[in-house]
Coordinates of N, CA and C in Angstrom, one line a residue:
M226 N 59.2 60.4 11.4 CA 58.2 61.1 12.4 C 58.6 62.2 13.1
A227 N 58.2 63.2 13.3 CA 58.9 64.3 13.8 C 58.7 63.9 15.4
A228 N 59.7 64.5 16.2 CA 59.8 64.4 17.6 C 60.0 65.7 18.2
Y229 N 59.5 65.6 19.5 CA 59.4 67.1 20.2 C 60.0 67.1 21.4
L230 N 61.1 68.0 21.6 CA 61.5 68.1 23.1 C 60.8 69.2 23.6
I231 N 60.5 69.0 24.9 CA 59.6 69.8 25.7 C 60.3 70.0 27.1
A232 N 60.8 71.2 27.2 CA 61.6 71.7 28.4 C 60.8 72.6 29.3
D233 N 61.0 72.4 30.6 CA 60.4 73.4 31.6 C 61.6 73.8 32.3
V234 N 61.9 75.2 32.1 CA 63.4 75.6 32.5 C 63.2 76.8 33.7
D235 N 63.7 76.3 34.9 CA 63.5 77.6 35.9 C 64.9 78.0 36.1
I236 N 65.2 79.1 35.7 CA 66.7 79.7 35.7 C 67.0 80.3 37.1
T237 N 68.1 79.8 37.4 CA 68.6 80.0 38.8 C 69.6 81.1 38.8
D238 N 70.4 81.1 37.6 CA 71.5 82.3 37.4 C 71.5 83.0 36.0
A239 N 70.9 83.9 35.8 CA 70.5 84.5 34.7 C 71.6 84.9 33.7
A240 N 72.9 85.5 34.4 CA 74.0 85.7 33.8 C 74.7 84.5 33.3
V241 N 74.7 83.2 33.9 CA 75.4 82.2 33.2 C 74.5 81.6 32.3
F242 N 73.0 81.4 32.5 CA 72.1 81.0 31.4 C 72.1 81.5 30.2
E243 N 72.7 82.9 30.2 CA 72.6 83.6 29.0 C 73.6 83.2 27.9
Q244 N 74.8 82.7 28.3 CA 75.5 82.0 27.4 C 75.0 80.9 27.0
Y245 N 74.3 79.9 27.8 CA 73.7 78.8 27.1 C 72.7 79.3 26.2
R246 N 71.7 80.1 26.6 CA 70.8 80.7 25.6 C 71.1 81.1 24.2
R247 N 72.4 81.7 24.2 CA 73.0 82.3 23.0 C 73.5 81.3 22.1
E248 N 74.1 80.2 22.7 CA 74.9 79.2 22.0 C 74.1 77.9 21.5
V249 N 73.1 77.6 22.4 CA 72.4 76.4 22.0 C 71.6 76.2 20.8
P250 N 70.9 77.4 20.0 CA 70.2 77.1 18.9 C 70.9 76.7 17.7
A251 N 72.3 77.2 17.6 CA 73.1 76.5 16.5 C 73.3 74.9 16.6
T252 N 73.3 74.6 17.7 CA 73.7 72.9 18.0 C 72.5 72.4 17.6
E253 N 71.2 72.8 17.8 CA 70.0 72.4 17.5 C 69.7 72.2 15.9
E254 N 70.2 73.4 15.3 CA 69.9 73.4 14.2 C 70.8 72.5 13.4
R255 N 71.9 72.3 13.7 CA 72.7 71.3 13.0 C 72.1 69.9 13.1
H256 N 71.2 69.4 14.0 CA 70.5 68.3 14.0 C 69.1 68.5 13.5
G257 N 68.7 69.5 12.9 CA 67.3 69.6 12.1 C 66.3 70.1 13.1
G258 N 66.8 70.7 14.2 CA 65.7 71.2 15.3 C 65.3 72.7 15.0
R259 N 64.2 73.0 15.4 CA 63.6 74.2 15.0 C 62.6 74.5 16.3
Y260 N 62.7 75.9 16.9 CA 61.8 76.4 18.0 C 60.4 76.4 17.6
L261 N 59.5 75.9 18.3 CA 58.0 76.2 18.1 C 57.7 77.1 19.1
A262 N 58.3 76.8 20.4 CA 58.1 78.0 21.6 C 59.4 78.1 22.3
R263 N 59.5 79.3 22.8 CA 60.7 79.6 23.6 C 60.5 80.6 24.5
G264 N 59.9 80.3 25.7 CA 59.9 81.2 26.7 C 58.7 82.1 26.7
G265 N 57.7 82.1 25.8 CA 56.6 82.9 25.6 C 55.5 82.8 27.0
T266 N 54.5 83.4 26.9 CA 53.5 83.4 27.8 C 52.8 82.0 28.0
T267 N 52.7 81.4 29.2 CA 52.0 80.3 29.3 C 50.8 80.4 30.2
R268 N 49.7 79.5 29.9 CA 48.3 79.6 30.7 C 48.1 78.2 30.9
V269 N 47.9 78.1 32.3 CA 47.5 76.6 32.8 C 45.9 76.6 32.8
F270 N 45.5 75.8 31.9 CA 44.1 75.5 32.1 C 43.7 74.5 33.1
E271 N 44.4 73.4 33.2 CA 44.0 72.4 34.3 C 45.2 71.8 35.0
G272 N 45.1 71.2 36.1 CA 46.2 70.8 36.7 C 47.0 71.6 37.7
D273 N 48.0 71.1 38.0 CA 48.7 71.9 39.1 C 50.3 72.3 38.6
W274 N 50.5 72.0 37.3 CA 51.6 72.3 36.5 C 51.9 73.8 36.6
E275 N 53.1 74.3 36.9 CA 53.4 75.8 37.0 C 54.6 76.0 36.3
P276 N 54.5 76.0 34.9 CA 55.8 76.0 34.1 C 56.5 77.3 34.4
H277 N 57.8 77.3 34.2 CA 58.6 78.5 34.3 C 59.0 79.1 33.1
R278 N 60.0 78.6 32.3 CA 60.4 79.1 31.0 C 60.1 77.8 30.0
L279 N 59.1 77.8 29.3 CA 58.7 76.6 28.7 C 59.4 76.6 27.2
V280 N 59.9 75.5 26.5 CA 60.6 75.6 25.5 C 60.0 74.2 24.5
I281 N 59.7 74.5 23.4 CA 59.4 73.3 22.6 C 60.1 73.3 21.3
I282 N 60.8 72.2 21.1 CA 61.8 72.3 19.9 C 61.3 71.0 18.9
E283 N 61.1 71.2 17.8 CA 60.6 69.9 16.9 C 61.9 69.6 16.1
F284 N 62.1 68.2 16.0 CA 63.3 67.7 15.1 C 62.8 66.7 14.3
P285 N 63.6 66.2 13.3 CA 62.7 65.5 12.1 C 62.4 64.2 12.9
D286 N 63.1 63.7 13.9 CA 62.6 62.4 14.5 C 63.4 62.3 15.7
M287 N 63.0 61.1 16.5 CA 63.6 60.9 17.8 C 65.1 60.5 17.6
A288 N 65.5 59.9 16.6 CA 67.1 59.8 16.5 C 67.7 61.0 16.4
S289 N 67.2 62.0 15.6 CA 68.0 63.2 15.4 C 68.0 64.1 16.8
L290 N 67.0 64.0 17.5 CA 66.8 64.6 18.7 C 67.7 63.9 19.7
A291 N 67.8 62.6 19.8 CA 68.6 62.2 20.7 C 70.1 62.2 20.1
A292 N 70.5 62.3 18.9 CA 71.7 62.4 18.7 C 72.3 63.9 19.1
W293 N 71.2 65.1 19.0 CA 71.6 66.4 19.6 C 72.0 66.4 20.9
Y294 N 70.9 65.8 21.7 CA 71.0 65.7 23.2 C 72.4 65.2 23.6
D295 N 72.7 64.0 23.0 CA 74.0 63.2 23.3 C 75.2 63.7 22.7
S296 N 75.2 64.7 21.9 CA 76.2 65.2 21.0 C 77.3 65.9 22.0
P297 N 78.6 65.6 21.4 CA 79.8 66.3 22.3 C 79.5 67.8 22.2
E298 N 79.1 68.6 21.3 CA 78.9 69.9 21.3 C 77.8 70.5 22.1
Y299 N 76.8 69.4 22.5 CA 75.8 69.9 23.4 C 76.3 69.7 24.9
E300 N 77.2 68.6 25.1 CA 77.7 68.3 26.4 C 78.1 69.5 27.0
R301 N 79.1 70.4 26.5 CA 79.5 71.6 27.1 C 78.5 72.4 27.5
L302 N 77.4 72.7 26.6 CA 76.2 73.5 27.1 C 75.4 73.0 28.0
K303 N 75.1 71.8 28.0 CA 74.4 71.0 29.1 C 75.1 71.4 30.6
A304 N 76.4 71.3 30.5 CA 77.2 71.5 31.8 C 76.8 73.1 32.3
I305 N 76.6 74.0 31.4 CA 76.2 75.3 31.8 C 74.9 75.3 32.4
R306 N 73.9 74.6 31.5 CA 72.6 74.6 31.9 C 72.6 74.0 33.4
F307 N 73.1 73.2 33.5 CA 73.0 72.4 34.9 C 73.5 73.4 36.0
R308 N 74.3 74.3 35.8 CA 74.9 75.3 36.8 C 73.8 76.6 37.0
S309 N 73.1 76.8 35.9 CA 72.3 77.8 35.9 C 70.8 77.7 35.8
A310 N 70.3 76.5 35.9 CA 69.0 76.3 35.9 C 68.6 74.9 36.4
R311 N 67.3 74.7 36.7 CA 66.5 73.4 37.1 C 65.9 73.3 35.8
T312 N 65.8 71.9 35.3 CA 65.3 71.7 33.9 C 64.4 70.5 34.1
R313 N 63.3 70.3 33.7 CA 62.6 69.0 33.4 C 62.6 69.1 31.8
I314 N 62.9 68.0 31.3 CA 62.9 67.8 29.9 C 62.3 66.4 29.6
I315 N 61.4 66.4 28.4 CA 60.8 65.0 27.9 C 60.8 65.2 26.3
A316 N 60.8 64.0 25.8 CA 60.7 64.0 24.4 C 59.6 63.2 23.9
V317 N 58.7 63.5 22.9 CA 57.5 62.9 22.5 C 57.6 62.5 21.1
E318 N 57.3 61.5 20.6 CA 57.1 61.4 19.0 C 55.8 62.1 18.7
G319 N 55.9 62.7 17.6 CA 54.6 63.3 16.9 C 53.7 62.2 16.2
I320 N 52.7 62.4 15.5 CA 51.8 61.4 14.7 C 52.0 61.4 13.3
A321 N 51.9 60.5 12.8 CA 52.2 60.4 11.3 C 50.9 61.2 10.8
P322 N 51.2 61.8 9.6 CA 50.3 62.7 8.9 C 49.2 61.8 8.2
A323 N 48.0 62.3 8.5 CA 46.6 61.6 7.7 C 47.0 61.5 6.3
P324 N 46.6 60.4 6.0 CA 46.7 60.2 4.4 C 45.9 61.1 3.6
A325 N 46.3 61.6 2.4 CA 45.5 62.6 1.6 C 44.6 61.8 0.9

């Protein structure tokens, strides 16, 4: 069952974050990840959430998502992100497809 990483990224150092932004897609792709949204326009319909740069990535399953997040190749990039942004990240499992 697909799993989704949802990140709200508040960039604090754009020059440093640029390296993260350039390099991270290849690490996600190696674990089956693909972008569904990456920094596009957002609109709040209800509540007090004020997202900054919203990112949604689909992975084949929660195990693949976790393997990417915990991978040695992503550890280096995480350190860059920690220096250049404040981020809230959650993961959620999708729903099983309806029977045909």
